[in-house]
Amino acid sequence: MFPNSPPPPRWLGLTPTPQSWPRTPRAVPAARLDEPPSGARVAVAGLVLVRQRPGTARGVIFLTLEDETGVVNVVVRAGIYERFRREVVAGRLLRVTGRLQREGKVVHVVAEEIEDLSHLLDSLLHDEACTLPPPHDEPAERPPHDLEARVAADPARVGDGLPRAA
């Protein structure tokens, strides 16, 4: 938490420390990826922020993962993607094991294995402390959603919402 910030609402089921989030075992935090040497085999884990597959990258996919300490760039080559397609496409929380690669100040992990840990996120939903607040009051008057109601409300407009000549 940020200094002097209020605690999160109780209904979120969070505590002021990141230790309340599901822990991904055997993963190097993003903030510490400057410590291992280039070429070291590391495991990183985080929420999937971005999946990119540029047409010019010859089948390479780029992932951006975020943990509680920062972001990690992951390179997934075509062969690894084929082996772990489901994890790459559907995973919300991934653990990636691979080789650390450093180019100047840019650090990324070249994936060798990918594991979907999304089930750890699902455990947050089943926590009794994590219940949603009651819904806000409905607006007094809602716009009509069906075609007949819209036409009755404004005969000059037809179902596609475009004005028609009279």
XYZ file of N, CA and C in Angstrom, residues 22-25 45-48 86-88 90-96 114-123:
84
model
N -2.625 -14.608 -3.571
C -2.095 -15.963 -3.766
C -0.617 -15.904 -4.129
N 0.150 -16.749 -3.534
C 1.590 -16.793 -3.792
C 1.891 -17.802 -4.874
N 2.727 -17.415 -5.806
C 3.174 -18.348 -6.832
C 4.500 -18.922 -6.370
N 4.548 -20.212 -6.094
C 5.768 -20.804 -5.559
C 6.915 -20.757 -6.558
N 6.409 -15.183 -12.430
C 4.964 -15.398 -12.442
C 4.258 -14.066 -12.316
N 3.082 -13.984 -12.915
C 2.304 -12.763 -12.796
C 1.026 -12.820 -13.599
N 0.228 -11.788 -13.404
C -0.996 -11.634 -14.174
C -0.637 -11.260 -15.598
N -1.357 -11.796 -16.562
C -1.104 -11.474 -17.966
C -1.731 -10.118 -18.264
N -2.580 -23.509 -25.043
C -3.727 -23.260 -24.160
C -3.356 -22.317 -23.022
N -2.206 -22.535 -22.418
C -1.769 -21.692 -21.310
C -1.560 -20.250 -21.773
N -0.909 -20.085 -22.922
C -0.615 -18.738 -23.432
C -1.902 -18.003 -23.785
N -5.227 -18.750 -22.869
C -6.301 -18.649 -21.880
C -5.838 -18.288 -20.474
N -4.559 -18.423 -20.171
C -4.098 -18.187 -18.805
C -4.218 -16.737 -18.383
N -4.682 -16.531 -17.158
C -4.762 -15.187 -16.587
C -3.603 -14.930 -15.635
N -3.125 -16.000 -15.003
C -1.978 -15.942 -14.100
C -1.039 -17.055 -14.543
N 0.160 -16.685 -14.981
C 1.099 -17.666 -15.528
C 2.400 -17.690 -14.741
N 3.007 -18.887 -14.702
C 4.387 -19.014 -14.245
C 5.176 -19.466 -15.467
N 6.222 -18.711 -15.776
C 7.051 -18.990 -16.948
C 8.459 -19.296 -16.470
N 5.671 -23.116 -19.600
C 4.629 -22.180 -19.176
C 3.569 -22.966 -18.414
N 3.208 -22.448 -17.243
C 2.208 -23.110 -16.406
C 1.087 -22.129 -16.094
N -0.145 -22.567 -16.277
C -1.313 -21.745 -15.970
C -1.647 -21.898 -14.488
N -1.588 -20.796 -13.761
C -1.900 -20.795 -12.327
C -3.190 -20.027 -12.035
N -4.047 -19.893 -13.038
C -5.279 -19.118 -12.882
C -6.158 -19.638 -11.752
N -6.050 -20.923 -11.441
C -6.852 -21.480 -10.346
C -6.563 -20.774 -9.022
N -5.376 -20.198 -8.873
C -5.079 -19.448 -7.648
C -5.932 -18.186 -7.566
N -6.232 -17.588 -8.707
C -7.111 -16.419 -8.716
C -8.533 -16.819 -8.352
N -8.949 -17.979 -8.841
C -10.297 -18.450 -8.543
C -10.497 -18.641 -7.045
N -9.427 -18.978 -6.328
C -9.556 -19.161 -4.883
C -9.925 -17.857 -4.191
